[in-house]
């Protein structure tokens, strides 16, 4: 059999070795520019208290899957809060964002169907597409012309019967840029396709109420499936999708990562509901405002993910190490998370970073 030791050796030789290093606390703090804790909610005292309250009311383990007896009032309330924020009829929660994609895509598509994804989409969209058995087509990052060509040729060759799902991210997780959402919506309407929008990094960050890019552009009603996670700006964990009643009913009946997995702890759902309401409150708006002020110190973009592309794995690792010695936690991101030869530092900003820490980081970045 192929040797594991040789495989591990090859990973090391390519500069692609990954190991786990425990952090004292992983939320954003003065010098942690690695977490996705954009609003500082991962350690927010009121959210901690809501989690405790959830434990007191509901206990910890859900003890069964949602369809058996694992659905608590907290899950129902969380899903109602998400649907309300997203302006959809209903929503459904999963144990993670990854599990959400793995549930949705194979539930909607089979081998007679098509899925078209942006080249830089998150691994969960690609993995779920493969699992579904649908024909997977990829368009170059944010390239509307190529997306249009793909839609056109599928409909020309296969007619109106097959389902076509376009899947993309609102805020790209490793580049911090956004998709041309309005144009993608126009295309999906023209070619009678569905759109799955992964707002993992838009949720809590963009839009007046923090619902995401779709809210900011007034397009929520146009998007078939608005997916997200409570693990980033919401400071907890758990994935969700907001959609029409028919989509949600189909997912409850067909999404295997939903059906065959124990319900997330009800206490977590209780805290999730609190986090969603916090995100859309005045306090949430203030945190988004703070976050935008922090972003403006480093860049003129509107999202908190700032890539500093260095090219080789070696350069990215050395730069990350150098920043670490200066006291900053900034991760080096390498293949296969990003394309080969685009290894980079990924700086993520939070509302709880101080102005002085960001200015200090900026100085260090300019010496790399
Ligand atoms: C983090 C992320 C996910 C996965 O969400 P989890 O809740 O962490 O499993 C999905 N899509 C994108 C774009 C992400 O960045």
PDB file of N, CA and C in Angstrom, residues 120 173-176 306-313 315-317 319-320 330-334 337-339 341-347:
ATOM      1  N   UNK A 120     -13.192  30.330  -6.813  1.00  0.00           N
ATOM      2  CA  UNK A 120     -12.625  30.533  -5.476  1.00  0.00           C
ATOM      3  C   UNK A 120     -13.601  30.167  -4.351  1.00  0.00           C
ATOM      4  N   UNK A 173     -13.764  34.250   1.197  1.00  0.00           N
ATOM      5  CA  UNK A 173     -13.148  34.032   2.499  1.00  0.00           C
ATOM      6  C   UNK A 173     -11.645  34.283   2.535  1.00  0.00           C
ATOM      7  N   UNK A 174     -10.962  34.153   1.411  1.00  0.00           N
ATOM      8  CA  UNK A 174      -9.512  34.326   1.423  1.00  0.00           C
ATOM      9  C   UNK A 174      -9.065  35.582   0.687  1.00  0.00           C
ATOM     10  N   UNK A 175      -9.999  36.280   0.032  1.00  0.00           N
ATOM     11  CA  UNK A 175      -9.643  37.482  -0.730  1.00  0.00           C
ATOM     12  C   UNK A 175     -10.362  38.734  -0.248  1.00  0.00           C
ATOM     13  N   UNK A 176     -11.474  38.549   0.449  1.00  0.00           N
ATOM     14  CA  UNK A 176     -12.187  39.690   1.010  1.00  0.00           C
ATOM     15  C   UNK A 176     -12.938  40.525  -0.007  1.00  0.00           C
ATOM     16  N   UNK A 306      -8.446  40.916   4.716  1.00  0.00           N
ATOM     17  CA  UNK A 306      -7.473  41.629   3.896  1.00  0.00           C
ATOM     18  C   UNK A 306      -6.314  40.704   3.551  1.00  0.00           C
ATOM     19  N   UNK A 307      -6.216  40.315   2.261  1.00  0.00           N
ATOM     20  CA  UNK A 307      -5.133  39.409   1.881  1.00  0.00           C
ATOM     21  C   UNK A 307      -3.860  40.190   1.593  1.00  0.00           C
ATOM     22  N   UNK A 308      -2.740  39.615   1.976  1.00  0.00           N
ATOM     23  CA  UNK A 308      -1.449  40.235   1.659  1.00  0.00           C
ATOM     24  C   UNK A 308      -0.693  39.132   0.902  1.00  0.00           C
ATOM     25  N   UNK A 309      -0.793  39.149  -0.422  1.00  0.00           N
ATOM     26  CA  UNK A 309      -0.308  38.012  -1.220  1.00  0.00           C
ATOM     27  C   UNK A 309       1.208  38.075  -1.380  1.00  0.00           C
ATOM     28  N   UNK A 310       1.863  36.948  -1.064  1.00  0.00           N
ATOM     29  CA  UNK A 310       3.320  36.909  -1.121  1.00  0.00           C
ATOM     30  C   UNK A 310       3.831  35.908  -2.148  1.00  0.00           C
ATOM     31  N   UNK A 311       3.000  34.989  -2.600  1.00  0.00           N
ATOM     32  CA  UNK A 311       3.402  34.048  -3.661  1.00  0.00           C
ATOM     33  C   UNK A 311       3.792  32.690  -3.136  1.00  0.00           C
ATOM     34  N   UNK A 312       5.045  32.554  -2.709  1.00  0.00           N
ATOM     35  CA  UNK A 312       5.518  31.215  -2.323  1.00  0.00           C
ATOM     36  C   UNK A 312       5.110  30.880  -0.890  1.00  0.00           C
ATOM     37  N   UNK A 313       5.003  29.563  -0.636  1.00  0.00           N
ATOM     38  CA  UNK A 313       4.671  29.094   0.709  1.00  0.00           C
ATOM     39  C   UNK A 313       5.715  29.568   1.706  1.00  0.00           C
ATOM     40  N   UNK A 315       7.743  32.175   1.621  1.00  0.00           N
ATOM     41  CA  UNK A 315       7.646  33.609   1.940  1.00  0.00           C
ATOM     42  C   UNK A 315       6.499  33.880   2.912  1.00  0.00           C
ATOM     43  N   UNK A 316       5.367  33.242   2.648  1.00  0.00           N
ATOM     44  CA  UNK A 316       4.198  33.477   3.496  1.00  0.00           C
ATOM     45  C   UNK A 316       4.455  32.980   4.923  1.00  0.00           C
ATOM     46  N   UNK A 317       5.085  31.793   5.024  1.00  0.00           N
ATOM     47  CA  UNK A 317       5.382  31.250   6.350  1.00  0.00           C
ATOM     48  C   UNK A 317       6.378  32.133   7.098  1.00  0.00           C
ATOM     49  N   UNK A 319       6.899  35.350   6.668  1.00  0.00           N
ATOM     50  CA  UNK A 319       6.261  36.614   7.047  1.00  0.00           C
ATOM     51  C   UNK A 319       5.375  36.419   8.276  1.00  0.00           C
ATOM     52  N   UNK A 320       4.654  35.304   8.317  1.00  0.00           N
ATOM     53  CA  UNK A 320       3.783  35.020   9.450  1.00  0.00           C
ATOM     54  C   UNK A 320       4.621  34.847  10.721  1.00  0.00           C
ATOM     55  N   UNK A 330      -1.026  36.430  12.642  1.00  0.00           N
ATOM     56  CA  UNK A 330      -1.562  36.588  11.278  1.00  0.00           C
ATOM     57  C   UNK A 330      -1.219  35.309  10.523  1.00  0.00           C
ATOM     58  N   UNK A 331      -2.218  34.530  10.121  1.00  0.00           N
ATOM     59  CA  UNK A 331      -1.911  33.220   9.543  1.00  0.00           C
ATOM     60  C   UNK A 331      -1.412  33.284   8.108  1.00  0.00           C
ATOM     61  N   UNK A 332      -0.514  32.338   7.771  1.00  0.00           N
ATOM     62  CA  UNK A 332      -0.103  32.138   6.379  1.00  0.00           C
ATOM     63  C   UNK A 332      -1.100  31.158   5.768  1.00  0.00           C
ATOM     64  N   UNK A 333      -1.680  31.522   4.622  1.00  0.00           N
ATOM     65  CA  UNK A 333      -2.667  30.661   3.973  1.00  0.00           C
ATOM     66  C   UNK A 333      -2.044  30.105   2.686  1.00  0.00           C
ATOM     67  N   UNK A 334      -2.090  28.784   2.567  1.00  0.00           N
ATOM     68  CA  UNK A 334      -1.416  28.123   1.443  1.00  0.00           C
ATOM     69  C   UNK A 334      -2.359  27.208   0.677  1.00  0.00           C
ATOM     70  N   UNK A 337      -5.972  25.731   0.226  1.00  0.00           N
ATOM     71  CA  UNK A 337      -6.981  26.722   0.640  1.00  0.00           C
ATOM     72  C   UNK A 337      -7.034  27.865  -0.378  1.00  0.00           C
ATOM     73  N   UNK A 338      -5.874  28.226  -0.941  1.00  0.00           N
ATOM     74  CA  UNK A 338      -5.816  29.225  -2.020  1.00  0.00           C
ATOM     75  C   UNK A 338      -5.054  28.581  -3.181  1.00  0.00           C
ATOM     76  N   UNK A 339      -5.176  29.126  -4.423  1.00  0.00           N
ATOM     77  CA  UNK A 339      -4.458  28.523  -5.550  1.00  0.00           C
ATOM     78  C   UNK A 339      -2.942  28.520  -5.320  1.00  0.00           C
ATOM     79  N   UNK A 341       0.968  29.166  -5.631  1.00  0.00           N
ATOM     80  CA  UNK A 341       1.730  30.398  -5.911  1.00  0.00           C
ATOM     81  C   UNK A 341       0.990  31.686  -5.555  1.00  0.00           C
ATOM     82  N   UNK A 342      -0.068  31.563  -4.758  1.00  0.00           N
ATOM     83  CA  UNK A 342      -0.718  32.778  -4.251  1.00  0.00           C
ATOM     84  C   UNK A 342      -0.772  32.709  -2.726  1.00  0.00           C
ATOM     85  N   UNK A 343       0.217  32.046  -2.127  1.00  0.00           N
ATOM     86  CA  UNK A 343       0.253  31.977  -0.662  1.00  0.00           C
ATOM     87  C   UNK A 343       0.259  33.408  -0.117  1.00  0.00           C
ATOM     88  N   UNK A 344      -0.358  33.564   1.020  1.00  0.00           N
ATOM     89  CA  UNK A 344      -0.593  34.923   1.506  1.00  0.00           C
ATOM     90  C   UNK A 344      -0.702  34.983   3.027  1.00  0.00           C
ATOM     91  N   UNK A 345      -0.620  36.209   3.524  1.00  0.00           N
ATOM     92  CA  UNK A 345      -1.064  36.460   4.887  1.00  0.00           C
ATOM     93  C   UNK A 345      -2.529  36.834   4.779  1.00  0.00           C
ATOM     94  N   UNK A 346      -3.330  36.343   5.690  1.00  0.00           N
ATOM     95  CA  UNK A 346      -4.745  36.727   5.704  1.00  0.00           C
ATOM     96  C   UNK A 346      -4.997  37.462   7.015  1.00  0.00           C
ATOM     97  N   UNK A 347      -5.248  38.764   6.870  1.00  0.00           N
ATOM     98  CA  UNK A 347      -5.490  39.596   8.048  1.00  0.00           C
ATOM     99  C   UNK A 347      -6.999  39.711   8.208  1.00  0.00           C
TER     100      UNK A 347
END
